[in-house]
Short mmCIF file of C-alpha atoms and ligand atoms in Angstrom, two decimals:
data_model
loop_
_atom_site.label_atom_id
_atom_site.label_comp_id
_atom_site.label_asym_id
_atom_site.label_seq_id
_atom_site.Cartn_x
_atom_site.Cartn_y
_atom_site.Cartn_z
CA UNK A 1 -18.99 -10.25 2.64
CA UNK A 2 -20.81 -7.45 0.55
CA UNK A 3 -22.90 -7.77 -2.71
CA UNK A 4 -21.95 -5.62 -5.70
CA UNK A 5 -25.42 -4.92 -6.32
CA UNK A 6 -25.97 -4.62 -10.12
CA UNK A 7 -29.69 -3.53 -9.56
CA UNK A 8 -28.97 -0.56 -7.35
CA UNK A 9 -25.94 0.68 -9.41
CA UNK A 10 -27.47 0.23 -12.84
CA UNK A 11 -30.42 2.18 -11.59
CA UNK A 12 -28.30 4.84 -10.36
CA UNK A 13 -26.44 5.08 -13.74
CA UNK A 14 -30.02 5.15 -15.59
CA UNK A 15 -31.40 7.78 -13.16
CA UNK A 16 -28.12 10.02 -14.27
CA UNK A 17 -28.65 9.23 -17.99
CA UNK A 18 -32.38 10.21 -17.67
CA UNK A 19 -31.63 13.41 -15.93
CA UNK A 20 -28.66 14.21 -18.64
CA UNK A 21 -30.90 13.25 -21.53
CA UNK A 22 -33.58 15.70 -20.26
CA UNK A 23 -30.88 18.48 -19.85
CA UNK A 24 -29.37 17.78 -23.17
CA UNK A 25 -32.81 17.96 -24.98
CA UNK A 26 -33.50 21.35 -23.07
CA UNK A 27 -30.51 22.91 -24.57
CA UNK A 28 -31.69 21.77 -28.02
CA UNK A 29 -30.04 18.26 -28.51
CA UNK A 30 -31.86 15.29 -30.31
CA UNK A 31 -33.33 12.38 -28.54
CA UNK A 32 -30.55 9.49 -28.29
CA UNK A 33 -31.66 6.77 -30.67
CA UNK A 34 -30.43 3.18 -30.48
CA UNK A 35 -31.25 0.59 -33.06
CA UNK A 36 -31.11 -3.10 -32.57
CA UNK A 37 -30.97 -5.88 -35.18
CA UNK A 38 -32.47 -9.27 -33.88
CA UNK A 39 -31.98 -12.18 -36.43
CA UNK A 40 -34.08 -15.35 -35.69
CA UNK A 41 -35.83 -16.03 -32.49
CA UNK A 42 -33.44 -17.45 -30.10
CA UNK A 43 -35.14 -17.24 -26.59
CA UNK A 44 -32.23 -15.52 -24.76
CA UNK A 45 -31.61 -12.94 -27.64
CA UNK A 46 -35.21 -12.19 -27.66
CA UNK A 47 -35.04 -11.46 -23.92
CA UNK A 48 -31.86 -9.38 -24.07
CA UNK A 49 -33.17 -7.23 -27.00
CA UNK A 50 -36.68 -6.69 -25.26
CA UNK A 51 -34.70 -5.55 -22.02
CA UNK A 52 -32.48 -3.17 -23.83
CA UNK A 53 -35.36 -1.56 -25.70
CA UNK A 54 -37.44 -1.32 -22.45
CA UNK A 55 -34.48 0.33 -20.61
CA UNK A 56 -34.09 2.81 -23.56
CA UNK A 57 -37.83 3.77 -23.08
CA UNK A 58 -37.04 4.19 -19.06
CA UNK A 59 -34.03 6.63 -19.74
CA UNK A 60 -35.88 8.64 -22.45
CA UNK A 61 -34.08 7.30 -25.45
CA UNK A 62 -35.64 6.40 -28.72
CA UNK A 63 -35.34 2.85 -30.06
CA UNK A 64 -35.92 0.89 -33.19
CA UNK A 65 -36.00 -2.92 -33.29
CA UNK A 66 -35.40 -4.43 -36.81
CA UNK A 67 -36.35 -8.15 -36.85
CA UNK A 68 -35.49 -10.58 -39.45
CA UNK A 69 -36.23 -14.16 -40.07
CA UNK A 70 -33.31 -16.75 -39.21
CA UNK A 71 -32.83 -17.60 -42.93
CA UNK A 72 -32.59 -14.17 -44.53
CA UNK A 73 -29.76 -13.62 -47.08
CA UNK A 74 -26.44 -11.97 -45.69
CA UNK A 75 -27.12 -9.00 -48.28
CA UNK A 76 -30.25 -8.12 -46.63
CA UNK A 77 -28.70 -7.89 -43.14
CA UNK A 78 -25.84 -5.94 -44.79
CA UNK A 79 -28.31 -3.42 -46.48
CA UNK A 80 -30.14 -2.85 -43.27
CA UNK A 81 -26.75 -2.02 -41.36
CA UNK A 82 -25.75 0.26 -44.18
CA UNK A 83 -29.15 2.06 -44.01
CA UNK A 84 -28.68 2.57 -40.12
CA UNK A 85 -25.30 3.78 -40.62
CA UNK A 86 -26.44 6.30 -43.08
CA UNK A 87 -29.40 7.45 -41.01
CA UNK A 88 -28.51 10.66 -39.18
CA UNK A 89 -31.16 10.15 -36.53
CA UNK A 90 -29.58 6.79 -35.47
CA UNK A 91 -26.82 7.21 -32.79
CA UNK A 92 -26.09 3.52 -31.64
CA UNK A 93 -26.30 0.31 -33.78
CA UNK A 94 -26.34 -3.10 -32.32
CA UNK A 95 -26.65 -6.65 -33.69
CA UNK A 96 -27.67 -8.90 -31.11
CA UNK A 97 -25.48 -12.13 -31.06
CA UNK A 98 -25.24 -14.75 -31.73
CA UNK A 99 -26.32 -14.73 -35.32
CA UNK A 100 -27.45 -17.93 -36.99
CA UNK A 101 -24.59 -20.11 -38.26
CA UNK A 102 -24.79 -19.31 -42.04
CA UNK A 103 -23.59 -15.67 -41.02
CA UNK A 104 -20.06 -14.64 -40.52
CA UNK A 105 -20.36 -12.53 -37.27
CA UNK A 106 -17.03 -10.82 -37.73
CA UNK A 107 -17.86 -9.62 -41.15
CA UNK A 108 -21.41 -8.17 -39.96
CA UNK A 109 -19.85 -6.56 -36.99
CA UNK A 110 -17.23 -5.05 -39.27
CA UNK A 111 -19.83 -3.12 -41.20
CA UNK A 112 -21.23 -1.06 -38.23
CA UNK A 113 -19.90 2.36 -38.33
CA UNK A 114 -17.57 2.64 -35.49
CA UNK A 115 -19.08 5.95 -34.57
CA UNK A 116 -22.29 4.05 -33.73
CA UNK A 117 -20.72 0.93 -32.34
CA UNK A 118 -22.25 1.35 -28.75
CA UNK A 119 -21.61 -2.41 -28.15
CA UNK A 120 -17.63 -1.69 -28.67
CA UNK A 121 -17.40 -4.96 -30.56
CA UNK A 122 -15.80 -3.22 -33.82
CA UNK A 123 -12.17 -3.80 -34.34
CA UNK A 124 -11.64 -0.12 -34.24
CA UNK A 125 -13.35 0.30 -30.98
CA UNK A 126 -11.17 -2.52 -29.46
CA UNK A 127 -7.96 -1.10 -31.04
CA UNK A 128 -8.59 2.26 -29.75
CA UNK A 129 -9.13 0.53 -26.12
CA UNK A 130 -5.88 -1.25 -26.34
CA UNK A 131 -4.22 2.13 -27.16
CA UNK A 132 -5.94 3.83 -24.22
CA UNK A 133 -7.92 6.20 -26.64
CA UNK A 134 -11.46 7.38 -26.05
CA UNK A 135 -13.78 4.71 -27.58
CA UNK A 136 -17.07 2.56 -27.05
CA UNK A 137 -15.79 0.17 -24.50
CA UNK A 138 -17.45 -3.28 -24.91
CA UNK A 139 -20.66 -3.04 -22.57
CA UNK A 140 -20.03 -5.99 -20.39
CA UNK A 141 -16.66 -4.89 -18.96
CA UNK A 142 -17.39 -1.29 -19.18
CA UNK A 143 -20.41 -2.34 -16.82
CA UNK A 144 -18.05 -4.05 -14.51
CA UNK A 145 -15.73 -0.99 -14.37
CA UNK A 146 -18.66 1.08 -13.37
CA UNK A 147 -19.66 -1.31 -10.65
CA UNK A 148 -16.09 -1.25 -9.20
CA UNK A 149 -16.26 2.41 -9.42
CA UNK A 150 -19.25 2.80 -7.49
CA UNK A 151 -18.28 0.76 -4.62
CA UNK A 152 -14.82 2.37 -4.67
CA UNK A 153 -13.11 -1.17 -4.85
CA UNK A 154 -9.39 -0.68 -4.64
CA UNK A 155 -7.77 -1.99 -7.65
CA UNK A 156 -4.36 -0.30 -7.87
CA UNK A 157 -1.43 -2.87 -7.51
CA UNK A 158 -3.90 -5.52 -7.05
CA UNK A 159 -3.54 -9.03 -8.92
CA UNK A 160 -6.75 -9.56 -11.06
CA UNK A 161 -7.21 -12.86 -12.85
CA UNK A 162 -9.78 -12.82 -15.66
CA UNK A 163 -10.94 -16.09 -16.62
CA UNK A 164 -11.97 -15.97 -20.45
CA UNK A 165 -10.50 -14.30 -23.42
CA UNK A 166 -13.38 -13.46 -25.67
CA UNK A 167 -13.20 -10.36 -27.54
CA UNK A 168 -16.34 -9.22 -26.05
CA UNK A 169 -15.79 -9.80 -22.32
CA UNK A 170 -12.46 -11.24 -21.24
CA UNK A 171 -9.93 -9.58 -23.35
CA UNK A 172 -11.35 -6.14 -23.05
CA UNK A 173 -11.94 -6.48 -19.20
CA UNK A 174 -8.01 -7.65 -18.98
CA UNK A 175 -7.12 -4.58 -20.69
CA UNK A 176 -9.38 -2.18 -18.70
CA UNK A 177 -8.06 -3.48 -15.59
CA UNK A 178 -4.35 -3.12 -16.44
CA UNK A 179 -4.76 0.45 -17.83
CA UNK A 180 -3.43 3.39 -15.80
CA UNK A 181 -6.86 4.39 -14.65
CA UNK A 182 -9.01 4.10 -11.67
CA UNK A 183 -10.46 1.56 -11.38
CA UNK A 184 -7.36 0.05 -13.09
CA UNK A 185 -3.66 -0.36 -12.46
CA UNK A 186 -4.22 -4.01 -11.63
CA UNK A 187 -1.47 -6.63 -12.60
CA UNK A 188 -3.51 -8.83 -14.80
CA UNK A 189 -3.35 -12.69 -15.63
CA UNK A 190 -5.79 -13.65 -18.50
CA UNK A 191 -6.57 -17.27 -18.39
CA UNK A 192 -8.40 -19.35 -20.93
CA UNK A 193 -9.08 -22.98 -21.62
CA UNK A 194 -5.43 -23.91 -22.11
CA UNK A 195 -4.35 -22.57 -18.85
CA UNK A 196 -2.67 -25.08 -16.83
CA UNK A 197 -2.49 -23.98 -13.29
CA UNK A 198 -5.84 -21.98 -12.94
CA UNK A 199 -6.64 -22.88 -9.39
CA UNK A 200 -3.02 -21.65 -8.35
CA UNK A 201 -3.47 -18.39 -10.15
CA UNK A 202 -6.90 -17.82 -8.82
CA UNK A 203 -5.81 -18.54 -5.22
CA UNK A 204 -3.13 -15.55 -5.65
CA UNK A 205 -5.85 -13.31 -7.00
CA UNK A 206 -7.22 -10.12 -5.24
CA UNK A 207 -9.96 -9.87 -7.80
CA UNK A 208 -11.26 -12.73 -10.02
CA UNK A 209 -13.53 -12.11 -13.19
CA UNK A 210 -15.34 -15.46 -14.19
CA UNK A 211 -16.09 -15.09 -17.88
CA UNK A 212 -16.11 -18.57 -19.23
CA UNK A 213 -19.78 -19.75 -19.36
CA UNK A 214 -19.51 -22.86 -17.27
CA UNK A 215 -21.95 -22.99 -14.37
CA UNK A 216 -20.45 -22.94 -10.96
CA UNK A 217 -16.93 -23.37 -12.37
CA UNK A 218 -15.25 -21.26 -9.79
CA UNK A 219 -15.39 -22.99 -6.39
CA UNK A 220 -14.35 -22.00 -2.86
CA UNK A 221 -11.20 -23.93 -2.98
CA UNK A 222 -9.93 -21.66 -5.70
CA UNK A 223 -10.62 -18.21 -4.01
CA UNK A 224 -8.53 -16.63 -1.20
CA UNK A 225 -9.95 -14.82 1.63
CA UNK A 226 -11.36 -11.31 1.09
CA UNK A 227 -11.07 -11.67 -2.63
CA UNK A 228 -13.54 -9.56 -5.06
CA UNK A 229 -15.27 -12.00 -7.19
CA UNK A 230 -17.20 -10.85 -10.48
CA UNK A 231 -19.32 -13.26 -12.05
CA UNK A 232 -20.02 -12.69 -15.80
CA UNK A 233 -21.57 -16.10 -16.54
CA UNK A 234 -25.26 -16.35 -17.88
CA UNK A 235 -26.27 -19.87 -18.51
CA UNK A 236 -29.80 -21.00 -18.61
CA UNK A 237 -30.43 -24.39 -16.66
CA UNK A 238 -33.56 -26.47 -16.95
CA UNK A 239 -35.50 -25.67 -13.49
CA UNK A 240 -39.18 -26.96 -13.57
CA UNK A 241 -39.99 -24.86 -10.48
CA UNK A 242 -39.63 -21.63 -12.56
CA UNK A 243 -42.35 -20.30 -14.52
CA UNK A 244 -39.99 -19.81 -17.37
CA UNK A 245 -38.75 -23.38 -17.12
CA UNK A 246 -35.16 -22.36 -16.65
CA UNK A 247 -32.92 -20.76 -14.05
CA UNK A 248 -30.07 -18.40 -14.93
CA UNK A 249 -26.83 -19.76 -13.41
CA UNK A 250 -23.39 -17.91 -12.99
CA UNK A 251 -19.73 -19.28 -13.43
CA UNK A 252 -19.25 -19.06 -9.56
CA UNK A 253 -20.59 -21.41 -6.92
CA UNK A 254 -22.00 -18.36 -5.13
CA UNK A 255 -23.14 -20.18 -2.12
CA UNK A 256 -19.76 -21.40 -1.19
CA UNK A 257 -17.64 -18.67 -2.50
CA UNK A 258 -19.31 -15.73 -1.17
CA UNK A 259 -18.74 -16.29 2.46
CA UNK A 260 -14.95 -15.98 1.62
CA UNK A 261 -15.18 -12.71 -0.40
CA UNK A 262 -14.89 -9.13 0.57
CA UNK A 263 -17.31 -8.36 -2.53
CA UNK A 264 -19.04 -10.42 -4.92
CA UNK A 265 -21.71 -10.18 -7.70
CA UNK A 266 -24.74 -12.29 -7.70
CA UNK A 267 -26.34 -13.75 -10.70
CA UNK A 268 -28.85 -12.68 -11.62
CA UNK A 269 -28.65 -9.18 -10.38
CA UNK A 270 -25.05 -8.14 -10.99
CA UNK A 271 -23.05 -7.87 -14.31
CA UNK A 272 -26.18 -8.43 -16.63
CA UNK A 273 -27.84 -5.41 -15.45
CA UNK A 274 -24.64 -3.44 -15.67
CA UNK A 275 -24.07 -4.48 -19.27
CA UNK A 276 -27.36 -2.67 -20.08
CA UNK A 277 -26.46 0.42 -18.06
CA UNK A 278 -23.23 0.62 -20.04
CA UNK A 279 -24.80 0.23 -23.40
CA UNK A 280 -27.11 3.20 -22.61
CA UNK A 281 -23.97 5.23 -21.44
CA UNK A 282 -22.50 4.40 -24.63
CA UNK A 283 -25.48 5.46 -26.84
CA UNK A 284 -25.62 8.55 -24.96
CA UNK A 285 -22.29 9.40 -25.57
CA UNK A 286 -22.72 8.61 -29.35
CA UNK A 287 -25.45 11.04 -29.41
CA UNK A 288 -24.00 13.92 -27.55
CA UNK A 289 -20.38 13.85 -28.96
CA UNK A 290 -21.48 14.45 -32.56
P1 LIG B 301 -16.93 -17.37 -25.09
O1 LIG B 301 -17.40 -18.78 -25.32
O2 LIG B 301 -16.87 -16.43 -26.32
O3 LIG B 301 -15.56 -17.48 -24.16
C1 LIG B 301 -15.38 -18.30 -23.20
C2 LIG B 301 -13.84 -18.28 -22.79
O4 LIG B 301 -13.80 -19.06 -21.65
C3 LIG B 301 -12.83 -18.67 -23.91
O5 LIG B 301 -12.04 -17.78 -24.00
C4 LIG B 301 -12.39 -19.93 -23.29
O6 LIG B 301 -10.89 -19.98 -23.45
C5 LIG B 301 -12.57 -19.68 -21.70
N1 LIG B 301 -12.63 -20.99 -21.05
C6 LIG B 301 -13.61 -22.12 -21.54
N2 LIG B 301 -13.31 -23.15 -20.49
C7 LIG B 301 -12.42 -22.72 -19.93
C8 LIG B 301 -11.81 -23.57 -18.68
N3 LIG B 301 -12.13 -24.70 -18.47
N4 LIG B 301 -10.85 -22.92 -17.95
C9 LIG B 301 -10.44 -21.51 -18.36
N5 LIG B 301 -10.90 -20.70 -19.37
C10 LIG B 301 -11.96 -21.35 -20.03
O7 LIG B 301 -17.87 -16.52 -23.94
P2 LIG B 301 -18.21 -15.02 -23.63
O8 LIG B 301 -18.99 -14.57 -24.83
O9 LIG B 301 -16.96 -14.32 -23.28
O10 LIG B 301 -19.07 -15.31 -22.49
C11 LIG B 301 -18.82 -15.82 -21.23
C12 LIG B 301 -19.96 -16.01 -20.31
O11 LIG B 301 -20.26 -14.84 -20.00
C13 LIG B 301 -21.20 -16.63 -20.88
O12 LIG B 301 -21.81 -17.28 -19.74
C14 LIG B 301 -22.03 -15.59 -21.43
O13 LIG B 301 -23.17 -15.90 -21.56
C15 LIG B 301 -21.65 -14.61 -20.35
N6 LIG B 301 -22.06 -13.34 -20.83
C16 LIG B 301 -22.57 -12.42 -19.90
C17 LIG B 301 -22.93 -11.21 -20.21
C18 LIG B 301 -23.63 -10.43 -19.25
O14 LIG B 301 -24.11 -9.34 -19.38
N7 LIG B 301 -23.67 -10.57 -17.81
C19 LIG B 301 -22.44 -10.60 -21.32
C20 LIG B 301 -21.74 -11.40 -22.36
C21 LIG B 301 -21.44 -12.75 -22.01
#
């Protein structure tokens, strides 16, 4: 069993981006600039945004964080997005999800200029992905593709089971794995909460991507020998032994599944770090392709 190490690969991606940014600026290019919007003070969202900002600094990007109280009016958020859309210095815009309940997330995401949609959540980005056109690919599935590529995981002709059909993870993941690319060319089964024979399907899978948000859902009896297992899940579980008071848990019962796998991602230290590396890659592309 080998670990698909998000720490190592995300660092390699960031080192490349840092060097590319220096080279780009030497040629007279502008500093890539990511703007993040955070509404409210959800603990996990605070952590994710802080990490994105810190990673921008690491690779030499500029970043801007716009913070709003949870109770702001929709119009105020709309105005902020429009201002960022019109700001020529801003290359990428992300709105940290989830938004407080009184917002319509779909409406808010649809306001982001697709040319700056570095999270890849806009319907135009997803539509272009479906058609195999160049686009901003949603950062988490994109990060997983970078991880598969780095480790030269053979995917062509393999059966991949993706568990979860969200627009930001499961569905784009299923599309990417089915495309005529490398990695790609898998035969993909997309499973969800109404799938009836999930265990049987998983047992046929060469590659399993678990993205449902249920701690230790994928157990050893659902995984065939030598499968590649990608754990997307991030759930905070109370843990008094940790300084933070919680531990981060994935969707895979790592301890028992890992011995059966050819490759597996850990949580933490796997997909989460790759998501940020992919976001930075999209931001650099947004800046340099103009
Ligand atoms: P979501 O809640 O939008 O979607 C969950 C999906 O799982 C749904 O499509 C649902 O049909 C499916 N599902 C639920 N129960 C199921 C079951 N019993 N059997 C089969 N399918 C089932 O979640 P999401 O936004 O896609 O996120 C999924 C997980 O990934 C969460 O833990 C989230 O925190 C995590 N996540 C991690 C990253 C990262 O960078 N590592 C990024 C995004 C999301």
